[in-house]
Coordinates of C-alpha atoms and ligand atoms in Angstrom, one line a residue:
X1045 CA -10.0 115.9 -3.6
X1046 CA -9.8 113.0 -0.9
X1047 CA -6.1 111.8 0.0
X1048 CA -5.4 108.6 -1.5
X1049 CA -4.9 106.4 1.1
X1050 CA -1.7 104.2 1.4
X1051 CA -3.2 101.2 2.8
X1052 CA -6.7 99.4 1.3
X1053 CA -9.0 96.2 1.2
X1054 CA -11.1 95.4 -1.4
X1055 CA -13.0 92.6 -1.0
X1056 CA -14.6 90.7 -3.9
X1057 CA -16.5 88.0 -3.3
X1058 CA -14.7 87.5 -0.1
X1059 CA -12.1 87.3 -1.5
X1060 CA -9.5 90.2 0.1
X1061 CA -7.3 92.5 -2.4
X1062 CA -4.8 94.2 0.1
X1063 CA -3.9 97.6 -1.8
X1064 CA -0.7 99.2 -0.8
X1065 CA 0.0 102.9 -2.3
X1066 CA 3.9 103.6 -1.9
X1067 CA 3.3 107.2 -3.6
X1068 CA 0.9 108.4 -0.8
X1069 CA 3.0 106.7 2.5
X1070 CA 5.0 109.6 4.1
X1071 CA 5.4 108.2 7.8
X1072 CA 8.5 105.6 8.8
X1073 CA 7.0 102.9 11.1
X1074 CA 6.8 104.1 14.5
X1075 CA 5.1 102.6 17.7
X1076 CA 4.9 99.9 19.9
X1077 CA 3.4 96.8 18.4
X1078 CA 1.2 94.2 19.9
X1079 CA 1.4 90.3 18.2
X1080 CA -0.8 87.7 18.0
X1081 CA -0.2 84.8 20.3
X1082 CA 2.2 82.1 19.6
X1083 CA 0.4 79.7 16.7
X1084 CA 2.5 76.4 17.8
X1085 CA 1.7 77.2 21.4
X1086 CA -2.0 77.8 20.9
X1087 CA -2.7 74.8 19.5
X1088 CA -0.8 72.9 21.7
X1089 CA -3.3 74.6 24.7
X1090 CA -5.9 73.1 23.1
X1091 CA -5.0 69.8 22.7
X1092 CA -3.3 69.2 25.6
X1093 CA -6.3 70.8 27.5
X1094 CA -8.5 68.5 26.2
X1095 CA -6.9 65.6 26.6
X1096 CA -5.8 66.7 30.1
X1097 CA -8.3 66.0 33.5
X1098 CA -9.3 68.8 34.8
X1099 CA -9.5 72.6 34.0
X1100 CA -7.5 74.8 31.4
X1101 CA -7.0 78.7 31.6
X1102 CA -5.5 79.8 28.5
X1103 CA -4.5 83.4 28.7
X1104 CA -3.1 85.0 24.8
X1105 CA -4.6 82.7 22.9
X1106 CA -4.3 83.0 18.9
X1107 CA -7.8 83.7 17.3
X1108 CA -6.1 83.1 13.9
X1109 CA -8.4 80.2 12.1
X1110 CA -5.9 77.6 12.6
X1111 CA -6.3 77.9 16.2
X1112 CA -9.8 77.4 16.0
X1113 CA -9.9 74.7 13.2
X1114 CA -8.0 72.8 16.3
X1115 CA -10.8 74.3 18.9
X1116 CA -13.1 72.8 16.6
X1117 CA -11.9 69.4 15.8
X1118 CA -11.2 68.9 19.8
X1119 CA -15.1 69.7 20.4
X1120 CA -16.5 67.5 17.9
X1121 CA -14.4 64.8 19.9
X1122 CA -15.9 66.0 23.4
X1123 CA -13.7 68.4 24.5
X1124 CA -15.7 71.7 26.3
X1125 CA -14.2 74.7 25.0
X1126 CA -15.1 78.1 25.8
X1127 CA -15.4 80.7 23.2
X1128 CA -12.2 81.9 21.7
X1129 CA -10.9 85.4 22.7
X1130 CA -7.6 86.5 24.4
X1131 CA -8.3 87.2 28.0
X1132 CA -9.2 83.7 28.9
X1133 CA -10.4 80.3 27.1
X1134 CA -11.3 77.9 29.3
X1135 CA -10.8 74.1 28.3
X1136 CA -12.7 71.2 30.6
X1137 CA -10.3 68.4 29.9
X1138 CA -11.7 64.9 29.2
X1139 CA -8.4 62.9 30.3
X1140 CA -6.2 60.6 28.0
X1141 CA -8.4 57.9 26.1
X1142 CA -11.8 59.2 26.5
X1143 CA -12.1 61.4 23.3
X1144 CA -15.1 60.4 21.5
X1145 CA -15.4 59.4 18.4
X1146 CA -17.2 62.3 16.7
X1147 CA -20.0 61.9 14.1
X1148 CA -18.8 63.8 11.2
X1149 CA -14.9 64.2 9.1
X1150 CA -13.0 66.4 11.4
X1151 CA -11.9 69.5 9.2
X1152 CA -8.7 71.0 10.2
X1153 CA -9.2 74.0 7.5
X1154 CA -5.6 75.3 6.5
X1155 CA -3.9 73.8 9.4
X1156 CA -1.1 71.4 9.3
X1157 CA -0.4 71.6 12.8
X1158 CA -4.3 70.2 13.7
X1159 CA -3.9 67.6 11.3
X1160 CA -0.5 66.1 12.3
X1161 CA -0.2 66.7 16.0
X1162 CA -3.9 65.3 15.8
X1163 CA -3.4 62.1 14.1
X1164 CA -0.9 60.9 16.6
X1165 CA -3.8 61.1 19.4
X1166 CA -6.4 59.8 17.0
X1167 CA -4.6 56.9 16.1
X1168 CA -4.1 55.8 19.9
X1169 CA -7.4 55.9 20.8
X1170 CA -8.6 52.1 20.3
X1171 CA -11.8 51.0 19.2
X1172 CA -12.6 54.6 17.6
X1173 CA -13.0 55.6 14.1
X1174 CA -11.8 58.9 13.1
X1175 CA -12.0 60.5 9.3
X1176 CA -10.3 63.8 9.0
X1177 CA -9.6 66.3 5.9
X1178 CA -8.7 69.9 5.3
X1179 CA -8.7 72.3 2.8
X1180 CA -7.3 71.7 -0.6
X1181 CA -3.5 72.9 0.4
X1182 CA -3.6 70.7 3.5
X1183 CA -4.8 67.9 0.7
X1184 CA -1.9 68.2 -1.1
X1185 CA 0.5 68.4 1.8
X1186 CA 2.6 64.6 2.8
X1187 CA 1.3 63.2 5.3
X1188 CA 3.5 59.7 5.2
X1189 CA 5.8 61.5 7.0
X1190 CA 3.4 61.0 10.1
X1191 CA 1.7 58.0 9.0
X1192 CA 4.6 55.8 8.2
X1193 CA 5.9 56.5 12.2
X1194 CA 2.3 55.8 13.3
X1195 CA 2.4 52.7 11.3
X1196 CA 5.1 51.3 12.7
X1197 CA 3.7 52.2 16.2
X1198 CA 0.6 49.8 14.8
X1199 CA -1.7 52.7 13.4
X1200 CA -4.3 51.9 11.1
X1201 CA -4.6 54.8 8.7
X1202 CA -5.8 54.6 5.2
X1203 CA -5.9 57.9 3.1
X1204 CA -5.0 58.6 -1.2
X1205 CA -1.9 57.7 -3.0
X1206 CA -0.5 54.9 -0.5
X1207 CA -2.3 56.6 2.6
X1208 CA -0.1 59.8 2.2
X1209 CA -3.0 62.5 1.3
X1210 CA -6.0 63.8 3.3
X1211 CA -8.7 62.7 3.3
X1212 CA -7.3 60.2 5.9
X1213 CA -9.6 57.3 8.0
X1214 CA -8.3 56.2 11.4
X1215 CA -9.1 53.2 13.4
X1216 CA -7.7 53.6 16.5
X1217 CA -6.0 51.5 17.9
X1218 CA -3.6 50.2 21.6
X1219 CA -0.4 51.3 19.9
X1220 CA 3.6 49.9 21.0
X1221 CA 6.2 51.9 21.5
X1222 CA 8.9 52.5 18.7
X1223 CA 12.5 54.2 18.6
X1224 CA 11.7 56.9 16.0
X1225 CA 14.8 58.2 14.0
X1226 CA 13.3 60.6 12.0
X1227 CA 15.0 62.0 8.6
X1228 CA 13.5 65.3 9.3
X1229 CA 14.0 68.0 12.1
X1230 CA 10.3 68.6 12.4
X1231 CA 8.1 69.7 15.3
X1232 CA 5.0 68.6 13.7
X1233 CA 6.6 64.4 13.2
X1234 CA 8.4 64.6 17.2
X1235 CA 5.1 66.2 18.4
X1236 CA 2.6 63.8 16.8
X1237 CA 5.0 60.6 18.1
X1238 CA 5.0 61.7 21.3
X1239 CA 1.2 62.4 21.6
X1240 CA 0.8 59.1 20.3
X1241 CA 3.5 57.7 22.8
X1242 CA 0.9 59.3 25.8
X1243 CA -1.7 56.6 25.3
X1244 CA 0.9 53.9 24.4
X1245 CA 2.5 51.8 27.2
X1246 CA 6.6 52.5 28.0
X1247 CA 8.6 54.6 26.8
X1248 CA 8.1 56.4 22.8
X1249 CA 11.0 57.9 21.6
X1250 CA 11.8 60.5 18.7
X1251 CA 15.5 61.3 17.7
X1252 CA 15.5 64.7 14.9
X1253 CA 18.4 65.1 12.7
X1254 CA 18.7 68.8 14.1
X1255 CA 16.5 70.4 17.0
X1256 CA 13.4 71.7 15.9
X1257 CA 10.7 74.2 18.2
X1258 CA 10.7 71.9 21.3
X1259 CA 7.4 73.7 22.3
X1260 CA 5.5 70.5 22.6
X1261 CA 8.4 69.1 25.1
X1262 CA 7.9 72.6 27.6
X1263 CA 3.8 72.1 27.4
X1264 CA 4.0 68.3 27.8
X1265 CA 6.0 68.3 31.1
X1266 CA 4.0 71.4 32.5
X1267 CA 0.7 68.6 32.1
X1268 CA 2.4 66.4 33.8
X1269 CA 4.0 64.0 31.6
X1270 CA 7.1 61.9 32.4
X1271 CA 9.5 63.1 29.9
X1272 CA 13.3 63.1 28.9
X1273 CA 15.1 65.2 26.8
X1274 CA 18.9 64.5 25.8
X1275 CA 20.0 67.7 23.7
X1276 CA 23.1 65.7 22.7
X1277 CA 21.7 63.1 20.7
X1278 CA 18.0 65.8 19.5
X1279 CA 16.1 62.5 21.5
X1280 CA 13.0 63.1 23.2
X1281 CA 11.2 60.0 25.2
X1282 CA 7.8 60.1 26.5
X1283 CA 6.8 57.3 29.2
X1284 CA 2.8 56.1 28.4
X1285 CA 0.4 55.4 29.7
X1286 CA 0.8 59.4 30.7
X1287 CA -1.9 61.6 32.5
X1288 CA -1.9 65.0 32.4
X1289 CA -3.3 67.5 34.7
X1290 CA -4.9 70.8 33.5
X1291 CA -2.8 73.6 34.0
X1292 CA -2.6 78.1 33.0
X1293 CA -0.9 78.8 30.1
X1294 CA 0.1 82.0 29.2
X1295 CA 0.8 82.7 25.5
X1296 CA 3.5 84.8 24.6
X1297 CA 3.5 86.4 21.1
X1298 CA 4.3 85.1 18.5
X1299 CA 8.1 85.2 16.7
X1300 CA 7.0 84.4 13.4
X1301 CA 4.3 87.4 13.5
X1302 CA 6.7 89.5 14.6
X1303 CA 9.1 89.1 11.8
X1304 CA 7.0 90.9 10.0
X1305 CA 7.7 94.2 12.1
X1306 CA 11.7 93.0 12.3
X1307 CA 11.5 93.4 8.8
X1308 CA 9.7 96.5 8.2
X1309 CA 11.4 98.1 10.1
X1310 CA 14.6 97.4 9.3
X1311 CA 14.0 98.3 5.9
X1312 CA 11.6 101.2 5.9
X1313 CA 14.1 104.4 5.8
X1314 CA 13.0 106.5 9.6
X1315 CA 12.0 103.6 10.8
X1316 CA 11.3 102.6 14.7
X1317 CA 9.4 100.1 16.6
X1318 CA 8.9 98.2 19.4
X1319 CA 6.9 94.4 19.3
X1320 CA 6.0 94.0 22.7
X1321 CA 5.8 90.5 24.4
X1322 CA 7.4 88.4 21.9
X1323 CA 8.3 84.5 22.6
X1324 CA 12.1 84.4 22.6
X1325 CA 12.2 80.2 23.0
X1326 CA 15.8 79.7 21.4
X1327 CA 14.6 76.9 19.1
X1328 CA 12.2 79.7 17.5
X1329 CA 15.1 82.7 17.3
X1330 CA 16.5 81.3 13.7
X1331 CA 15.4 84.7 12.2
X1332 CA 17.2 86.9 15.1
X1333 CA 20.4 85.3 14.3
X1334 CA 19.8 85.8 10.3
X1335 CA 18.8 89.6 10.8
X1336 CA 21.8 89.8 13.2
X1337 CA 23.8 88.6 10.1
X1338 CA 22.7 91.1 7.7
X1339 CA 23.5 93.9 10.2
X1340 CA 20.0 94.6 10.9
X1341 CA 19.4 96.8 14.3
X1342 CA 17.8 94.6 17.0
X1343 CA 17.8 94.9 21.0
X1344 CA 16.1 92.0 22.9
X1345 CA 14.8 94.3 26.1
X1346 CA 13.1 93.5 29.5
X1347 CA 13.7 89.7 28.8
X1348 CA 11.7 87.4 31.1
X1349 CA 10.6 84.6 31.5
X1350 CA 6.1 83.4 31.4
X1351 CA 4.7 80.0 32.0
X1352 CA 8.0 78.5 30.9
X1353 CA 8.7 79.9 27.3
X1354 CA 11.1 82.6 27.0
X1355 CA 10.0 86.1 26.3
X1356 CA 11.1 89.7 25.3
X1357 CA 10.1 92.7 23.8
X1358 CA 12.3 93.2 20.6
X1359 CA 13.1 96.8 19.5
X1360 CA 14.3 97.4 15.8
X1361 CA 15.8 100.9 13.8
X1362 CA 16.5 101.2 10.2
X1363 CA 19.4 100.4 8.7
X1364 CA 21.2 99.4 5.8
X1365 CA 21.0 95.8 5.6
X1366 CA 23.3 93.4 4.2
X1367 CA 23.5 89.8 2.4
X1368 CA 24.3 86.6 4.1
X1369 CA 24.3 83.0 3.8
X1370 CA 21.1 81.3 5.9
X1371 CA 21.5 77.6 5.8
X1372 CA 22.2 74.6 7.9
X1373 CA 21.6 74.0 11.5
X1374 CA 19.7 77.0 11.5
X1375 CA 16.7 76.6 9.0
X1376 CA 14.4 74.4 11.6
X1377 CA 14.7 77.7 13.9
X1378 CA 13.8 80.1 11.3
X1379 CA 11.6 77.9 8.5
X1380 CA 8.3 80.0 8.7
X1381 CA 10.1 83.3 8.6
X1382 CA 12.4 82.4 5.4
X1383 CA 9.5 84.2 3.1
X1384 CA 9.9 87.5 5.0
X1385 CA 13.7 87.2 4.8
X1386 CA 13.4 86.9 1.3
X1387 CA 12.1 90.2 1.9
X1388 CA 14.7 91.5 3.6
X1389 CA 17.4 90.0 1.4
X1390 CA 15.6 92.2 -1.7
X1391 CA 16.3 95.3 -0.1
X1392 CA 19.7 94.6 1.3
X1393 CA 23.4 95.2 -0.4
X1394 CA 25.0 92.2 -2.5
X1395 CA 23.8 88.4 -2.5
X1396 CA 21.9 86.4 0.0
X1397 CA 21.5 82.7 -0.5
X1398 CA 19.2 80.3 1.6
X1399 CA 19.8 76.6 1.1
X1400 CA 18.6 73.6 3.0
X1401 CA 15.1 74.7 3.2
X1402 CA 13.6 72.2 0.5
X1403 CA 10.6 71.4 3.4
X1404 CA 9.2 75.0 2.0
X1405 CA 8.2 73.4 -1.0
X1406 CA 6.1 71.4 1.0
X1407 CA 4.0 74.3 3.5
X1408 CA 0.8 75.6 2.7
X1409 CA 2.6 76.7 -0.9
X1410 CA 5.5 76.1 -2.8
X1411 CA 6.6 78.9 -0.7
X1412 CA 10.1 78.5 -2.5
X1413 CA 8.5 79.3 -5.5
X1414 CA 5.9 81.6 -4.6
X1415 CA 8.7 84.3 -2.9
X1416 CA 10.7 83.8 -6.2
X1417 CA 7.8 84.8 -8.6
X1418 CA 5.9 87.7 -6.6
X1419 CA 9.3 89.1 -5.5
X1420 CA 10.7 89.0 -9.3
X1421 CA 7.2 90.4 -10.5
X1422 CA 8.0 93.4 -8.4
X1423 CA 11.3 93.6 -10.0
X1424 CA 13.6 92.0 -7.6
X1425 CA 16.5 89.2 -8.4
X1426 CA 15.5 85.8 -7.6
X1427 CA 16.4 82.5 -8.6
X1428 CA 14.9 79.6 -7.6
X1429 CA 17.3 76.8 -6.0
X1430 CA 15.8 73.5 -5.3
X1431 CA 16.6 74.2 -1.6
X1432 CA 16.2 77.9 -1.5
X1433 CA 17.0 81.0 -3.3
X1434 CA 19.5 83.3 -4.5
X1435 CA 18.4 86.7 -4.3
X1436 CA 20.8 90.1 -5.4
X1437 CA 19.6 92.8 -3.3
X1438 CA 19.3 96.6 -4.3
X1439 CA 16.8 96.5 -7.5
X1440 CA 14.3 98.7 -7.0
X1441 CA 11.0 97.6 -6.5
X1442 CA 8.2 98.7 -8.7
X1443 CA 3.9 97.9 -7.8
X1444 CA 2.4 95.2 -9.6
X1445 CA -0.4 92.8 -9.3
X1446 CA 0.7 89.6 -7.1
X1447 CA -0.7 86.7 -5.8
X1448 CA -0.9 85.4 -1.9
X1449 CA -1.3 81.6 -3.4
X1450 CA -3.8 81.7 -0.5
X1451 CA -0.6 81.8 1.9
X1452 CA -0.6 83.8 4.9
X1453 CA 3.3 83.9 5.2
X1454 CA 3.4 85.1 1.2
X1455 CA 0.7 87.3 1.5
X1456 CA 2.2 89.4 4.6
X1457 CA 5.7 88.9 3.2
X1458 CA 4.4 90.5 -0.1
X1459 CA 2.6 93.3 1.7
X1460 CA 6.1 94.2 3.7
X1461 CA 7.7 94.0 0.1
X1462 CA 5.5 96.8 -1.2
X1463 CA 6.2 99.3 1.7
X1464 CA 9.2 100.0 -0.4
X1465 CA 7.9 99.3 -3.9
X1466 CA 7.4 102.6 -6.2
X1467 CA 3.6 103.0 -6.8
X1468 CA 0.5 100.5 -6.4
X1469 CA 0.8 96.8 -5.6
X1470 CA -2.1 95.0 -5.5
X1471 CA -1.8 91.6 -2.9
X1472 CA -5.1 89.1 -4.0
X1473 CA -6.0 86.3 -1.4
X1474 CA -4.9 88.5 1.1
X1475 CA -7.3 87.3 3.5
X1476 CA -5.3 84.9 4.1
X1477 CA -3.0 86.2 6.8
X1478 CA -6.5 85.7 9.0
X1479 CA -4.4 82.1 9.7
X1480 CA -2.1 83.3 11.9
X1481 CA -2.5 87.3 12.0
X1482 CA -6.6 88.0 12.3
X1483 CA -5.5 91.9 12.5
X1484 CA -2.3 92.3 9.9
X1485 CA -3.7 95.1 7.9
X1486 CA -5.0 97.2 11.0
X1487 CA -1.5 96.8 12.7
X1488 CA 0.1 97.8 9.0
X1489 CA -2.2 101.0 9.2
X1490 CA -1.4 102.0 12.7
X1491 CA 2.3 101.6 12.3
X1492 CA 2.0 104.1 9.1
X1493 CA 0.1 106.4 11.2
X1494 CA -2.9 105.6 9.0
X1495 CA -5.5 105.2 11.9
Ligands
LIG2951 O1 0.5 74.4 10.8 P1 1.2 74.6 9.5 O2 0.1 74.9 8.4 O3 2.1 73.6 9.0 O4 2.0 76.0 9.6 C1 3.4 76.4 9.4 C2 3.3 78.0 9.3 O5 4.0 78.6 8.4 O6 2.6 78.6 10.1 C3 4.1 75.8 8.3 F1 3.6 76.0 7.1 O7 4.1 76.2 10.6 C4 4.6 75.0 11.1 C5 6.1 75.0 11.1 O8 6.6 75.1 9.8 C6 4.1 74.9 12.6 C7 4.9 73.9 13.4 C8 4.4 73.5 14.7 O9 3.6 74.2 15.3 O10 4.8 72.4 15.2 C9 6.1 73.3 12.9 C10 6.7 73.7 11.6 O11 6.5 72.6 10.7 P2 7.4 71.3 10.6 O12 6.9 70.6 9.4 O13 8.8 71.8 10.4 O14 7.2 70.5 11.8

């Protein structure tokens, strides 16, 4: 008889069942582990490749699909743009002002990165007419939160329920400058104000409640913007009309990828691994600093420094982890990895509680909501706050059927969870991690010792 094996994808009309078999998985995780490239950095390549003169190199670029619902958008608007693979895209800029206005809606997929940063440089474009939409969680995702700032800036956006939802229209217009005091610390409302502030004479500013990834701030003054920071007040100011130059950028991997692996291996019993190459920026780090917490075993080694983003390789051991509080200050840095330290939380001793994170209600699920029923199908302790959870660690997990909610943060969260869950869990929508992890399952075999 043929050995069961641990790790399996059905696909059924394509959609992807990821099949994990406890019983049949002998091996801790051992290796070193290669990541996908950064997601926030990639797409900021792109953008500011295209709207840069001159030539891009782009060296570790994510081939996750939102990566190339951006790639796509920005060639539909003129933008030349190799094809996508790691060694090297190449992006032959167009310059500030001269995107054109492209003859069909602009689809940005799953992505609410594309759509966001986007709309800022849409909407400064005068004279052009722009009509954008995505799939239907980016449909049901706010978008006032961008459009009210660009509205203020002059923007003419129309879009469902009082111009909030996608589909949106743009007519783009010569935009003024604003002081933005935004109630939010989000990278996707200071990035899209600042793009916008590019084509917009004198100086744009953005001040954020709390610091959040400042990746657009690094890229922007590597293309040659004129840019000030002040870390006191969380104000960034962009001076318009900018021009940016093309320049190399080097993707490092990406943090929120690699919490994955932070997580497995902290919690699968033998466990040892090393994630190679991963971006370190100290905005991004949130989930270090949690981990750290719950007494998980993590070394930061050979830490460098490539195309102006920290980066490290991160090396993590087994070990008993333990409860914590993760709120506050530190929820911007570690937002996208709060699913996976739900994870973590299930398998560690006492109570964990995560507050302040009400923005996951709003991601590409109710991701709030979607930890808290998978992880209680599978027999963990969950309750739902309306900021976060409370979890009570140590129930043991048994294999169930559970849903992805066509999330790729729930559905590899979910597939970490059942590393350590007794018999078969079933993950459907699993394709879903293609957004930001094209090759999750192959990495999950390899670690196992399955391939
Ligand atoms: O791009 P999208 O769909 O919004 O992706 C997510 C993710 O989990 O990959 C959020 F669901 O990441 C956002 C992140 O939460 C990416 C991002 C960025 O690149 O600027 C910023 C964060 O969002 P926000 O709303 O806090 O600015």
């Amino acid at each position: 008889m043929a050995t069961p094996t641990a790790i399996a994808l059905k696909i059924i009309d394509e959609r992807h069942d990821l099949i994990i078999q406890k019983s049949s998985i002998h091996q801790p995780l051992q290796g070193r582990i290669c990541i996908p490239g950064d997601k926030s950095i990639s797409h900021r390549s792109l953008m500011l490749g295209a709207l840069a003169e001159g030539e891009t190199v782009i060296r570790g670029l994510l081939l996750g699909e939102d990566p190339r619902s951006t790639a796509s958008c920005f060639r539909a608007m003129g933008a030349e743009i190799s094809d996508l693979n790691i060694d090297e895209v190449r992006v032959k800029g167009i310059g500030l002002g001269n995107l054109q206005e492209p003859l069909d809606v602009l689809n940005v997929g799953n992505s609410g990165t594309t759509i966001r940063l986007m709309l800022g440089v849409l909407a400064s474009h005068p004279g052009r007419f722009f009509a954008v939409t995505g799939d239907r969680s980016i449909r049901s995702r706010p978008m006032s939160r961008v459009v009210k700032p660009l509205q203020q800036m002059g923007a003419q956006i129309w879009g469902r329920q009082e111009n909030s939802l996608a589909p949106l229209a743009v007519w783009g217009q010569a935009l003024k400058p604003i002081h933005y005091h935004s109630p939010i610390a989000s990278a996707q409302v200071k990035s899209c104000i600042l793009l916008a502030g590019l084509m917009t004479d004198g100086k744009t500013t953005v001040t954020e409640p709390t610091l959040s990834r400042d990746h657009s701030e690094r890229m922007l003054r590597s293309f040659g913007a004129e840019l000030s920071v002040d870390p006191e007040t969380h104000s960034v100011t962009v001076v318009g009309q900018a021009r940016l130059k093309g320049q190399t950028v080097i993707v490092p991997g990406d943090i929120s990828s690699a919490a994955f692996w932070l997580v497995a291996g902290s919690i699968v019993p033998g466990s040892e691994l090393t994630i190679a190459n991963v971006g370190v920026n100290p905005t991004r780090t949130g989930v270090l600093e949690a981990l750290a917490q719950m007494g998980a075993d993590i070394t930061l080694e050979n830490q460098r420094e490539v195309a102006g983003e920290p980066v490290a390789d991160l090396r993590v051991r087994h070990t008993q982890l333990k409860g914590c509080t993760i709120a506050g200050d530190l929820i911007p840095r570690l937002i996208d990895e709060i699913p996976i330290l739900a994870v973590a939380a299930t398998f560690a001793t006492g109570i964990t509680v995560i507050r302040d994170a009400e923005e996951l209600r709003v991601k590409e699920s109710d991701r709030i909501s979607a930890m808290a029923t998978q992880l209680n199908l599978l027999g963990a302790s969950v309750t739902e706050l309306p900021d976060g959870m409370e979890i009570t660690g140590g129930k043991a997990l048994t294999g169930t059927e559970v849903d992805s909610f066509t999330d790729h943060r729930i559905a590899m969260s979910l597939a970490i969870a059942a590393l350590n869950a007794q018999g078969t869990t079933t993950i459907h929508r699993a394709e879903a991690a293609a957004i930001s992890y094209p090759d999750f399952t192959e990495t999950l075999q390899r670690a196992i010792g399955e391939r």
